[in-house]
Amino acid sequence: MKQKCCRKTVVKTPMSEEGPGTPARARRRGSTRPSVRSTPVKYRFRKGTFEFWFEWLVGAQTHGGSEASECFYAASRIKDGDPRSWVREWLALGERIEARANEALFRRHSVSARECFLRASLYYRAARLYLSVHDPRYQELWQKSVACFRGGARLLAPPLEPVEIPFEKKALPGYFLKVDTGQEPRKTLVMIGGGDTFVEDLYFYIGPAAVKRGYHVLMVDLPGQGGLPFEGMTMRPDAEAPMGAVLDHASRRLEIDTERLAVYGISGGGYLVPRAASFDKRIKACIACSAIPNFYEYMTQGRRPNPIIRLEGTWLFHVLVELAKRRSPASQILIETYLWRWGARRLAEWMEMLKTFNFDRARFHARPSF
Amino acid sequence: MKQKCCRKTVVKTPMSEEGPGTPARARRRGSTRPSVRSTPVKYRFRKGTFEFWFEWLVGAQTHGGSEASECFYAASRIKDGDPRSWVREWLALGERIEARANEALFRRHSVSARECFLRASLYYRAARLYLSVHDPRYQELWQKSVACFRGGARLLAPPLEPVEIPFEKKALPGYFLKVDTGQEPRKTLVMIGGGDTFVEDLYFYIGPAAVKRGYHVLMVDLPGQGGLPFEGMTMRPDAEAPMGAVLDHASRRLEIDTERLAVYGISGGGYLVPRAASFDKRIKACIACSAIPNFYEYMTQGRRPNPIIRLEGTWLFHVLVELAKRRSPASQILIETYLWRWGARRLAEWMEMLKTFNFDRARFHARPSF
């Protein structure tokens, strides 16, 4: 077992993400600034982050989170950049597919029921993307989405097991996905999301792919993720603390070979996971997609923050925010969600917080990268 | 076992296909004419049949035939309506993914190898859509696509078994996909494609979905389909003859419960399958998506064929064809392919042939439909 003795680390920074879609101009001038929009290929939308989330949804088809035809149908009824139509259409699709799941269950077509529950779950999830966290429908749709996810997860073979990991007198919610019902220890992947994810989302990124390759998967929401900010658990720089609790849980499970424990962080997880790995030796392999050694630097991309932030709290700032909301109501909801996840009241406060989110790249440079 | 005693038939005619996308105008005027374009939702293309095939490709993601991101990347480099760029881009994608499959195989990552081989296979298949059957690259790409498909199919568990079904001193190529390696007889679905399909395509429509639901699947090319026209086996109205050979093969296999034998025909298979079922009592259930009781009527949609066809063979007709080629080179290739599949030299001859492709709807109307 090669994995037993060496600690493998992949630290992929956003700067190394130059795909075929990177604008030629940026490549020619040898820019070291990360290219945030790495691809010019659009599926459907032009405005705001609609396109980003839509691509995410269509891609989820691979692991049963969506059907492209359903996504394009919903999209055809959404007004580009208008969050209200976004919420309405994904909600309607979620309801339609959930009804189909229930009918399939009633007819004892368990495969179809499972597939529809999982898709309905992600469609309810999609609807929440442009709902304010302060909107009463947010929690209602979150519960619906979790119920559908669990309805589908129960019908997996073996079923996905919900777990609650004790942490600082509260609990981190998660799921344990097993290759089979055997008890012998197996290689295991711990998956962590980012600043926008719910633990249920993680299944659609990697769940079936990992299981097919013989990995158990432990998926967990860390503070700031999923619904944890509702319980006062917001983002914190010391990812090694909650990850420690996750690794304690993993160490106690007989099915997990702790000598072959890999951790995979996506998006903001590209900060959380290498940060934890640089403290905790129980992590034997670390995949960050993409690594974010310094969150503040990543968000500001080496530029000074917009000087308007200094006006925060003044009447002028409020006027500017109101104008921005009218111009881009969708972005406003996303910013509000970020502040909520970080437990920040203001943008300037959030920016200050981000400065503490960093890890030492040198700890990884010395290790083999592949 | 409810299926044991009754013969189930679903005959869905194109006329009953009014989805949410059917133009409201057509619905209001109570048109009985089938709506050929049943949906106004476009993924990417506007011209010709590019959009039709592109949607087919993106949809294949569900069963591992494609990745939406790869499809949209290829599409972004294709000039709408230009068959040359279509062929070039799908071929390039096929080569890229095949190389990745070979690398994965070399590294003994058999799941990734399997997934890449299957996708490469469908991308080579896509490239062939707008290649003339008389182009030497056509057969070359066909062989590449079959080789990739078989490379992936070998890595399935249990592996997909290629079969050759004897028919009139020649052979119909097919695959047998099993739920498991057991020998006890199981319910089985025989899948038949249409006027555009290769037997390998059929896997991506239904293969994994059927197996998950406990069905073995037997997929076969009938005369006129796949590469059979290269061997002089062109489309024939008496689908019950080749289907008889397929059912003989099925009856001899121990793994198949011949009392629970369903037949599913897609596209032109919506003619072949009910036609065979109206003669052969071994078919216990029949799904036609959609049923085509009369091919001539379907193609002409109740209208008289274009009077230009009467000019066929004259110099004027040749001029008109040349002009049409310039305007729509892609459609020209498709028409040429259809004539080749039917073994017709001329459009008028093809039209006459189509008149013999029909079955008696009354044989099905008396049966329960669900």
XYZ file of C-alpha atoms in Angstrom:
740
model
C 0.000 0.000 0.000
C 1.865 3.032 -1.182
C -0.556 5.375 0.535
C 0.267 3.972 3.939
C 3.653 5.519 4.386
C 3.659 8.805 2.536
C 1.523 11.857 3.022
C 0.251 13.095 -0.282
C -0.811 16.622 -0.893
C -2.237 18.346 -3.901
C -2.311 22.077 -3.497
C -3.747 23.579 -6.632
C -3.882 27.332 -6.456
C -6.386 29.233 -8.546
C -3.419 30.650 -10.449
C -2.600 27.266 -11.912
C -6.125 26.863 -13.210
C -5.458 28.048 -16.722
C -7.674 25.859 -18.866
C -8.284 26.097 -22.578
C -10.859 28.757 -21.839
C -8.481 31.253 -20.238
C -8.464 34.408 -22.324
C -5.427 34.358 -24.591
C -4.636 37.945 -23.646
C -4.193 37.049 -19.979
C -1.976 34.129 -20.920
C 0.200 36.193 -23.243
C 0.927 38.912 -20.776
C 1.918 36.255 -18.227
C -0.512 37.611 -15.648
C -0.125 36.182 -12.162
C -3.557 37.437 -11.152
C -5.965 34.560 -10.805
C -8.465 34.394 -13.609
C -11.809 34.319 -11.818
C -13.798 33.625 -14.966
C -11.738 30.768 -16.267
C -14.002 29.957 -19.204
C -15.893 32.012 -21.780
C -18.303 29.109 -22.516
C -21.821 30.003 -21.413
C -24.663 27.527 -21.030
C -27.547 29.941 -20.719
C -27.235 33.106 -18.616
C -25.230 36.296 -19.064
C -25.899 38.187 -15.854
C -24.620 37.925 -12.312
C -23.832 34.537 -10.911
C -26.851 32.826 -12.498
C -24.609 31.177 -15.065
C -22.202 29.904 -12.407
C -24.968 28.163 -10.467
C -26.701 26.948 -13.596
C -23.522 25.193 -14.786
C -23.222 23.677 -11.316
C -26.784 22.357 -11.600
C -26.386 20.881 -15.094
C -23.090 19.275 -14.060
C -24.841 17.570 -11.140
C -26.590 15.349 -13.717
C -23.522 13.087 -13.627
C -24.320 11.995 -10.094
C -28.094 12.143 -10.298
C -28.554 15.645 -8.873
C -30.341 16.949 -11.943
C -31.434 16.267 -15.488
C -30.178 18.747 -18.091
C -33.583 18.793 -19.778
C -35.298 19.786 -16.521
C -32.651 22.435 -15.843
C -32.971 23.981 -19.301
C -36.746 23.948 -19.041
C -36.611 25.811 -15.705
C -33.963 28.185 -17.096
C -36.108 29.018 -20.118
C -38.683 30.488 -17.722
C -36.183 32.464 -15.631
C -35.547 36.129 -16.385
C -31.787 36.621 -16.488
C -30.584 38.389 -13.339
C -34.014 38.370 -11.660
C -33.818 36.424 -8.371
C -37.608 36.194 -7.985
C -38.066 34.206 -11.184
C -35.044 32.057 -10.250
C -36.585 31.092 -6.901
C -40.038 30.532 -8.428
C -38.863 28.187 -11.190
C -36.520 25.960 -9.171
C -39.134 25.708 -6.451
C -41.788 24.701 -9.004
C -39.422 22.107 -10.492
C -38.570 20.770 -7.025
C -42.260 20.362 -6.243
C -42.956 18.629 -9.545
C -40.132 16.127 -9.115
C -40.912 15.555 -5.430
C -44.502 14.676 -6.395
C -43.118 12.217 -8.925
C -40.847 10.732 -6.239
C -43.797 10.210 -3.917
C -45.825 8.590 -6.660
C -42.937 6.256 -7.518
C -42.581 5.368 -3.844
C -46.303 4.636 -3.642
C -45.975 2.305 -6.635
C -42.916 0.708 -5.017
C -40.609 1.825 -7.824
C -37.786 2.460 -5.438
C -35.079 3.276 -8.011
C -37.237 5.966 -9.628
C -38.289 7.251 -6.207
C -34.656 7.522 -5.122
C -33.644 9.311 -8.302
C -36.528 11.796 -8.101
C -36.019 12.529 -4.392
C -32.339 13.308 -4.984
C -33.096 15.621 -7.916
C -35.956 17.350 -6.059
C -33.551 17.931 -3.180
C -31.063 19.756 -5.385
C -33.799 21.778 -7.100
C -35.068 23.018 -3.713
C -31.453 23.768 -2.900
C -31.132 25.768 -6.112
C -34.248 27.790 -5.254
C -32.594 28.860 -1.986
C -29.584 30.332 -3.757
C -31.367 33.630 -4.372
C -33.572 33.718 -1.292
C -32.485 35.947 1.558
C -31.530 33.898 4.625
C -33.928 36.164 6.532
C -36.860 35.166 4.309
C -39.108 32.692 6.180
C -39.241 30.503 3.057
C -35.474 29.938 3.340
C -35.705 27.599 6.320
C -38.845 25.982 4.966
C -37.154 25.139 1.648
C -34.053 23.992 3.482
C -36.135 21.483 5.455
C -37.878 20.313 2.270
C -34.559 19.854 0.533
C -33.078 17.879 3.453
C -36.230 15.726 3.670
C -36.011 14.894 -0.050
C -32.294 14.204 0.214
C -32.847 11.835 3.110
C -35.794 10.237 1.312
C -33.455 9.410 -1.571
C -30.470 8.580 0.635
C -32.495 5.966 2.531
C -33.042 4.134 -0.758
C -29.347 3.910 -1.617
C -27.643 0.538 -1.135
C -26.189 0.712 1.442
C -28.213 3.712 2.694
C -26.425 6.976 3.362
C -26.073 7.308 7.125
C -26.767 10.721 8.724
C -24.239 11.532 11.469
C -23.977 14.242 14.121
C -20.415 15.050 15.153
C -20.125 16.620 18.624
C -18.193 19.888 18.577
C -17.990 22.502 21.327
C -21.281 21.410 22.942
C -23.051 21.615 19.593
C -23.060 19.242 16.608
C -21.760 19.272 13.044
C -24.209 17.530 10.676
C -22.879 15.031 8.191
C -23.390 11.852 6.224
C -21.357 8.690 5.985
C -21.502 6.956 2.604
C -20.227 3.397 2.559
C -18.932 1.247 -0.282
C -20.652 -1.776 1.260
C -21.956 -3.038 4.569
C -18.660 -4.758 5.486
C -16.792 -3.802 8.637
C -13.210 -4.117 7.377
C -11.390 -0.768 7.359
C -11.335 0.949 3.970
C -9.688 4.005 2.500
C -11.900 7.020 3.184
C -12.417 10.486 1.790
C -13.593 13.300 4.046
C -15.275 15.961 1.931
C -15.641 19.583 3.011
C -17.517 22.254 1.069
C -16.994 26.004 0.892
C -18.579 29.294 1.775
C -21.790 28.518 -0.129
C -22.435 24.838 0.481
C -24.753 22.604 2.429
C -23.509 19.134 3.360
C -26.165 17.580 1.093
C -24.576 19.338 -1.910
C -21.345 17.459 -1.356
C -22.889 14.110 -2.286
C -23.469 15.347 -5.851
C -19.864 16.451 -6.272
C -18.130 13.266 -5.303
C -20.367 10.685 -3.563
C -21.042 8.057 -6.250
C -17.642 8.673 -7.925
C -15.743 7.930 -4.695
C -17.801 4.866 -3.811
C -17.264 3.387 -7.295
C -13.536 3.741 -6.659
C -13.715 1.935 -3.322
C -13.689 4.937 -0.958
C -16.029 5.466 1.952
C -17.039 9.130 2.122
C -17.616 11.252 5.195
C -19.253 14.589 4.337
C -19.588 17.265 7.009
C -20.685 20.882 7.395
C -18.094 22.908 9.300
C -19.061 26.127 11.146
C -20.370 28.730 8.704
C -21.585 26.095 6.267
C -25.068 24.708 5.664
C -27.547 25.845 8.277
C -24.974 26.163 11.091
C -25.010 30.001 11.147
C -28.654 29.704 12.306
C -27.204 28.092 15.447
C -24.595 30.804 15.845
C -21.798 28.711 14.372
C -20.165 30.989 11.810
C -17.000 30.679 9.723
C -13.790 30.526 11.748
C -10.186 30.570 10.638
C -9.052 27.703 12.895
C -10.450 24.962 10.650
C -8.189 22.534 12.519
C -10.554 22.734 15.523
C -13.808 21.500 13.908
C -11.814 19.228 11.586
C -10.254 17.724 14.713
C -13.741 16.723 15.851
C -14.447 15.246 12.417
C -11.205 13.239 12.534
C -12.015 12.050 16.062
C -15.298 10.713 14.708
C -13.512 9.083 11.752
C -10.946 7.460 14.067
C -13.677 5.832 16.090
C -15.396 4.214 13.093
C -14.300 0.639 12.473
C -15.045 0.918 8.736
C -12.431 3.653 8.279
C -8.770 2.838 7.692
C -7.219 5.830 9.448
C -3.920 5.177 7.679
C -5.648 5.934 4.382
C -7.651 9.011 5.261
C -7.843 11.691 2.570
C -9.460 15.091 2.888
C -10.934 16.956 -0.084
C -11.992 20.592 0.068
C -13.845 22.355 -2.718
C -14.219 26.131 -3.210
C -13.781 27.724 0.268
C -12.908 24.189 1.402
C -9.682 24.914 -0.461
C -8.831 27.041 2.543
C -10.330 24.893 5.316
C -8.763 21.593 4.319
C -5.092 22.544 3.827
C -5.312 24.728 6.928
C -6.471 21.695 8.960
C -3.920 19.428 7.267
C -1.085 21.760 8.215
C -1.966 21.124 11.897
C -3.383 17.614 12.000
C -1.163 14.684 11.092
C -4.114 12.292 10.917
C -4.816 13.648 7.430
C -2.763 11.403 5.120
C -3.672 13.056 1.821
C -5.085 16.473 1.073
C -6.822 17.680 -2.069
C -7.685 21.376 -2.305
C -9.685 22.477 -5.340
C -8.442 25.137 -5.436
C -6.077 25.992 -2.570
C -6.677 29.384 -0.938
C -3.625 30.079 1.248
C -4.882 33.548 2.084
C -8.583 34.311 1.929
C -8.213 38.068 2.072
C -5.738 38.077 -0.789
C -7.988 35.762 -2.759
C -11.084 37.929 -2.315
C -9.329 41.210 -3.056
C -7.080 39.659 -5.716
C -4.169 41.793 -4.637
C -6.136 45.017 -5.130
C -7.192 47.374 -2.380
C -10.795 46.863 -1.321
C -13.215 49.283 -2.911
C -12.853 52.601 -1.025
C -16.651 52.794 -0.815
C -16.442 50.244 2.005
C -14.971 52.988 4.209
C -18.272 54.829 3.932
C -20.145 51.901 5.518
C -22.656 53.013 8.149
C -23.110 56.464 6.645
C -26.307 57.632 4.873
C -24.359 57.837 1.599
C -23.418 54.173 1.848
C -27.044 53.200 2.417
C -28.088 55.116 -0.671
C -25.360 53.409 -2.691
C -26.440 49.984 -1.404
C -30.071 50.688 -2.310
C -29.006 51.698 -5.813
C -26.844 48.574 -6.137
C -29.762 46.390 -5.014
C -31.935 47.785 -7.787
C -29.219 47.231 -10.329
C -28.314 43.738 -9.169
C -30.722 42.316 -6.606
C -29.133 38.880 -7.008
C -25.612 40.015 -6.002
C -27.058 41.791 -3.003
C -28.583 38.540 -1.720
C -25.283 36.725 -2.172
C -23.340 39.402 -0.238
C -25.921 39.313 2.545
C -25.557 35.516 2.697
C -21.762 35.775 2.955
C -21.969 38.258 5.819
C -24.395 35.925 7.594
C -22.131 32.901 7.113
C -19.144 34.811 8.520
C -21.183 36.389 11.298
C -20.151 39.852 10.116
C -22.466 42.838 10.306
C -20.595 44.903 7.753
C -18.453 44.431 4.681
C -15.486 46.157 6.323
C -15.780 43.853 9.319
C -15.901 40.844 6.989
C -12.789 42.073 5.185
C -10.948 42.375 8.479
C -12.046 38.842 9.448
C -10.775 37.405 6.189
C -7.229 38.531 7.050
C -7.095 35.835 9.724
C -8.013 33.069 7.243
C -4.621 31.850 6.083
C -2.230 28.934 6.242
C 1.451 28.437 5.661
C 2.068 27.334 2.075
C 5.616 26.310 2.977
C 4.224 23.369 4.922
C 3.087 21.869 1.618
C 5.775 22.930 -0.833
C 8.258 20.404 0.552
C 5.888 17.488 -0.064
C 5.377 15.547 -3.242
C 2.630 16.984 -5.417
C 0.978 14.891 -8.112
C -46.046 -11.789 -11.105
C -48.556 -9.554 -12.798
C -46.433 -9.379 -15.927
C -46.640 -13.119 -16.463
C -50.216 -13.336 -17.660
C -50.985 -10.087 -19.431
C -49.438 -8.550 -22.470
C -48.787 -4.901 -21.890
C -48.508 -2.392 -24.622
C -47.774 1.284 -24.598
C -48.362 2.842 -27.959
C -47.595 6.526 -27.704
C -48.151 8.318 -30.966
C -46.278 11.532 -31.725
C -49.654 13.284 -31.652
C -50.049 12.671 -27.944
C -46.683 14.244 -27.236
C -47.914 17.719 -26.326
C -45.551 18.821 -23.581
C -45.367 22.177 -21.878
C -43.269 23.352 -24.811
C -45.894 22.853 -27.519
C -46.646 26.233 -29.059
C -49.846 27.596 -27.532
C -51.138 28.512 -30.983
C -51.068 24.892 -32.150
C -52.865 23.813 -29.000
C -55.534 26.484 -29.310
C -56.458 25.653 -32.850
C -56.776 22.000 -31.824
C -54.348 20.897 -34.525
C -54.124 17.145 -35.072
C -50.872 17.558 -36.966
C -47.966 16.202 -34.935
C -45.745 18.897 -33.541
C -42.277 17.932 -34.758
C -40.505 20.533 -32.635
C -42.133 19.748 -29.327
C -40.076 22.213 -27.293
C -38.883 25.777 -27.791
C -36.065 25.386 -25.221
C -32.686 25.595 -26.919
C -29.401 24.538 -25.345
C -27.024 26.077 -27.845
C -27.704 25.880 -31.586
C -30.312 27.507 -33.808
C -29.664 25.926 -37.181
C -30.515 22.581 -38.727
C -30.480 19.504 -36.584
C -27.371 20.539 -34.590
C -29.522 21.415 -31.608
C -31.345 18.072 -31.727
C -28.095 16.096 -31.608
C -26.518 18.416 -29.090
C -29.412 17.905 -26.668
C -29.058 14.157 -27.205
C -25.359 14.400 -26.317
C -25.842 16.494 -23.169
C -28.637 14.175 -22.036
C -26.301 11.193 -22.359
C -24.448 12.541 -19.297
C -27.009 10.717 -17.122
C -25.646 7.354 -18.204
C -22.009 8.332 -18.612
C -22.067 9.011 -22.349
C -20.899 12.590 -21.985
C -20.079 15.420 -19.617
C -22.057 18.615 -20.164
C -18.911 20.709 -19.657
C -17.090 18.815 -22.418
C -20.104 19.104 -24.713
C -20.454 22.863 -24.187
C -16.740 23.336 -24.696
C -16.864 21.484 -28.032
C -20.049 23.358 -28.991
C -18.415 26.709 -28.280
C -15.933 25.957 -31.076
C -18.534 24.761 -33.597
C -19.926 27.140 -36.178
C -23.707 26.768 -36.146
C -24.862 24.819 -39.211
C -21.321 24.050 -40.431
C -20.814 20.264 -40.553
C -17.028 20.541 -40.948
C -16.544 22.288 -37.628
C -18.989 19.833 -36.017
C -16.951 16.825 -37.163
C -13.633 18.477 -36.231
C -14.621 19.370 -32.667
C -16.276 16.086 -31.642
C -13.394 14.177 -33.165
C -10.878 16.294 -31.224
C -12.852 15.762 -28.017
C -13.065 12.016 -28.661
C -9.300 11.846 -29.129
C -8.639 13.860 -25.970
C -10.885 11.673 -23.820
C -9.624 8.446 -25.397
C -6.055 9.475 -24.517
C -7.199 10.073 -20.957
C -8.853 6.624 -20.915
C -5.640 4.979 -22.042
C -3.634 6.823 -19.429
C -6.101 5.783 -16.703
C -5.892 2.183 -17.897
C -2.088 2.342 -17.789
C -2.292 3.591 -14.200
C -4.826 0.836 -13.417
C -7.563 3.322 -12.597
C -10.195 1.097 -14.124
C -13.267 3.163 -13.145
C -11.841 6.307 -14.739
C -10.697 4.307 -17.769
C -14.177 2.853 -18.199
C -15.839 6.240 -17.877
C -13.474 7.903 -20.357
C -13.719 5.077 -22.916
C -17.525 5.280 -22.873
C -17.528 9.054 -23.310
C -14.862 8.942 -26.052
C -17.011 6.373 -27.836
C -20.035 8.681 -27.909
C -17.927 11.681 -28.977
C -16.559 9.720 -31.965
C -20.149 8.738 -32.660
C -21.170 12.393 -32.561
C -18.428 13.296 -35.045
C -19.887 10.798 -37.539
C -23.302 12.468 -37.501
C -22.259 15.012 -40.109
C -19.784 12.912 -42.065
C -20.953 11.458 -45.356
C -21.166 7.655 -45.177
C -19.046 7.672 -48.335
C -16.228 9.588 -46.605
C -13.370 7.175 -45.767
C -13.169 8.700 -42.278
C -16.706 7.460 -41.577
C -15.730 3.804 -41.242
C -12.501 4.711 -39.478
C -14.353 6.727 -36.824
C -16.963 4.013 -36.540
C -14.252 1.465 -35.705
C -12.665 3.866 -33.196
C -15.999 4.444 -31.535
C -16.759 0.703 -31.293
C -13.261 0.021 -29.947
C -13.706 2.671 -27.230
C -17.180 1.380 -26.403
C -15.891 -2.152 -26.036
C -12.884 -0.918 -24.041
C -15.328 0.636 -21.565
C -17.848 -2.212 -21.741
C -15.178 -4.753 -20.779
C -14.655 -2.835 -17.529
C -18.308 -2.935 -16.492
C -19.291 -5.389 -13.761
C -20.463 -7.735 -15.147
C -18.911 -6.859 -18.525
C -21.203 -6.070 -21.446
C -21.216 -9.137 -23.704
C -21.015 -8.575 -27.461
C -23.317 -10.947 -29.371
C -23.828 -11.827 -33.038
C -27.331 -12.956 -33.884
C -27.530 -15.131 -37.041
C -30.039 -13.786 -39.561
C -30.415 -14.782 -43.221
C -26.818 -16.046 -43.503
C -25.508 -12.803 -42.044
C -25.374 -11.528 -38.467
C -27.021 -8.763 -36.437
C -24.570 -7.216 -33.959
C -25.677 -6.674 -30.409
C -24.783 -6.564 -26.733
C -26.187 -8.368 -23.748
C -26.087 -6.393 -20.499
C -26.686 -8.430 -17.372
C -27.853 -7.396 -13.908
C -25.423 -9.902 -12.374
C -23.560 -13.069 -13.225
C -26.344 -15.339 -11.934
C -28.024 -17.845 -14.236
C -31.598 -17.672 -12.941
C -34.003 -16.269 -15.542
C -34.753 -12.552 -15.156
C -37.102 -10.071 -16.773
C -35.422 -8.675 -19.881
C -35.718 -5.631 -22.089
C -34.848 -5.860 -25.775
C -33.935 -2.402 -27.037
C -34.153 -1.385 -30.692
C -33.027 1.971 -32.092
C -34.275 3.926 -35.075
C -33.249 5.200 -38.458
C -30.161 6.998 -37.115
C -28.786 4.724 -34.424
C -25.889 2.392 -33.845
C -26.344 -0.405 -31.311
C -23.706 1.206 -29.069
C -25.906 4.323 -28.757
C -28.658 2.268 -27.149
C -26.619 1.630 -24.008
C -26.660 5.359 -23.188
C -30.431 5.590 -23.512
C -31.421 2.814 -21.192
C -28.576 0.461 -20.199
C -27.699 1.494 -16.625
C -31.322 2.558 -15.893
C -32.694 -0.874 -16.803
C -30.002 -2.799 -14.926
C -30.620 -0.746 -11.764
C -34.265 -1.816 -12.005
C -33.398 -5.480 -12.316
C -33.733 -5.933 -16.090
C -31.236 -7.668 -18.334
C -30.909 -5.729 -21.603
C -30.415 -7.101 -25.087
C -29.546 -4.355 -27.589
C -29.429 -5.161 -31.305
C -28.998 -3.433 -34.653
C -31.709 -4.482 -37.099
C -31.161 -4.203 -40.892
C -30.633 -0.567 -41.904
C -29.226 0.375 -38.500
C -25.622 0.833 -37.365
C -23.138 -0.303 -39.989
C -25.412 -3.002 -41.497
C -26.081 -1.069 -44.731
C -22.337 -1.491 -45.483
C -23.129 -5.223 -45.679
C -26.143 -4.678 -47.899
C -28.624 -5.043 -45.060
C -30.933 -2.056 -45.426
C -34.186 -1.076 -43.710
C -37.067 -3.470 -44.356
C -40.735 -3.216 -43.443
C -41.031 -6.793 -42.130
C -39.410 -6.036 -38.780
C -40.944 -9.283 -37.495
C -38.347 -11.243 -39.533
C -35.111 -9.888 -37.951
C -36.899 -9.481 -34.609
C -37.787 -13.172 -34.867
C -34.077 -13.981 -35.001
C -33.480 -11.715 -31.980
C -36.252 -13.447 -30.029
C -34.850 -16.873 -31.010
C -31.552 -15.792 -29.492
C -33.311 -14.501 -26.360
C -35.261 -17.749 -25.980
C -32.071 -19.761 -25.984
C -30.410 -17.749 -23.187
C -30.880 -19.269 -19.738
C -30.613 -15.849 -18.068
C -33.725 -14.566 -19.832
C -37.216 -15.202 -18.466
C -39.100 -15.427 -21.764
C -42.392 -14.901 -19.940
C -41.205 -11.434 -18.976
C -39.726 -10.220 -22.220
C -40.331 -6.539 -23.045
C -39.352 -4.768 -26.229
C -38.574 -1.056 -26.361
C -38.213 0.885 -29.591
C -37.050 4.479 -29.775
C -37.424 6.900 -32.716
C -37.801 4.713 -35.862
C -37.863 1.790 -33.426
C -41.331 3.105 -32.707
C -42.265 1.497 -36.013
C -40.095 -1.621 -35.839
C -41.090 -2.780 -32.377
C -44.919 -2.589 -32.541
C -44.777 -4.040 -36.052
C -42.842 -7.052 -34.731
C -45.093 -7.282 -31.657
C -48.188 -7.435 -33.835
C -46.831 -10.668 -35.363
C -44.767 -12.284 -32.618
C -46.489 -13.443 -29.458
C -43.181 -13.945 -27.663
C -43.129 -10.208 -26.983
C -44.973 -9.815 -23.660
C -44.753 -6.036 -23.384
C -44.082 -3.380 -25.971
C -42.957 0.206 -25.481
C -42.841 2.454 -28.545
C -41.425 5.936 -28.034
C -43.166 7.172 -30.091
C -45.308 4.725 -32.112
C -45.188 5.200 -35.885
C -48.052 3.143 -37.326
C -47.390 4.466 -40.813
C -43.918 5.704 -41.724
C -44.975 7.439 -44.942
C -47.716 9.354 -43.158
C -45.300 10.261 -40.395
C -42.641 11.586 -42.762
C -45.042 13.552 -44.937
C -47.266 14.541 -42.004
C -50.383 14.152 -44.095
C -49.129 16.606 -46.728
C -48.254 15.709 -50.303
C -44.526 15.272 -50.790
C -42.777 18.297 -52.213
C -43.546 18.336 -55.988
C -39.841 18.997 -56.632
C -39.263 15.283 -55.992
C -40.961 14.557 -59.341
C -38.117 16.375 -61.052
C -35.579 13.903 -59.619
C -33.048 12.765 -62.223
C -33.425 15.890 -64.333
C -30.712 18.566 -64.689
C -32.996 21.053 -62.922
C -33.217 18.781 -59.893
C -29.413 18.511 -59.750
C -29.104 22.274 -59.794
C -31.670 22.573 -57.012
C -29.822 19.946 -54.942
C -26.529 21.771 -55.423
C -28.113 25.012 -54.266
C -29.685 23.268 -51.260
C -26.287 21.783 -50.336
C -24.742 25.230 -50.236
C -27.573 26.559 -48.111
C -27.663 23.639 -45.719
C -24.764 21.220 -46.132
C -25.723 19.485 -42.869
C -29.250 18.534 -43.990
C -27.852 17.219 -47.243
C -25.610 14.778 -45.362
C -28.537 13.592 -43.263
C -30.719 12.965 -46.339
C -27.876 11.072 -48.028
C -27.511 8.936 -44.877
C -31.225 8.136 -44.838
C -31.187 7.027 -48.484
C -28.181 4.818 -47.743
C -29.882 3.231 -44.709
C -32.994 2.450 -46.750
C -31.007 1.332 -49.789
C -32.792 3.912 -51.940
C -31.078 5.733 -54.773
C -33.562 8.550 -54.953
C -35.908 10.468 -52.698
C -38.940 9.406 -54.743
C -37.901 5.762 -54.436
C -37.472 6.202 -50.675
C -40.916 7.754 -50.409
C -42.441 4.784 -52.229
C -40.583 2.392 -49.920
C -41.911 4.136 -46.850
C -45.478 3.293 -47.882
C -44.808 -0.356 -47.028
C -43.682 0.491 -43.484
C -46.890 0.193 -41.501
C -48.644 -1.904 -38.916
C -52.213 -2.380 -37.815
C -53.001 -0.033 -34.914
C -56.190 -1.991 -34.192
C -54.056 -4.844 -32.873
C -53.035 -2.580 -30.009
C -56.116 -0.492 -29.349
C -57.955 -3.368 -27.714
C -55.176 -3.892 -25.170
C -54.682 -2.091 -21.897
C -52.514 0.967 -22.221
C -50.814 2.469 -19.167
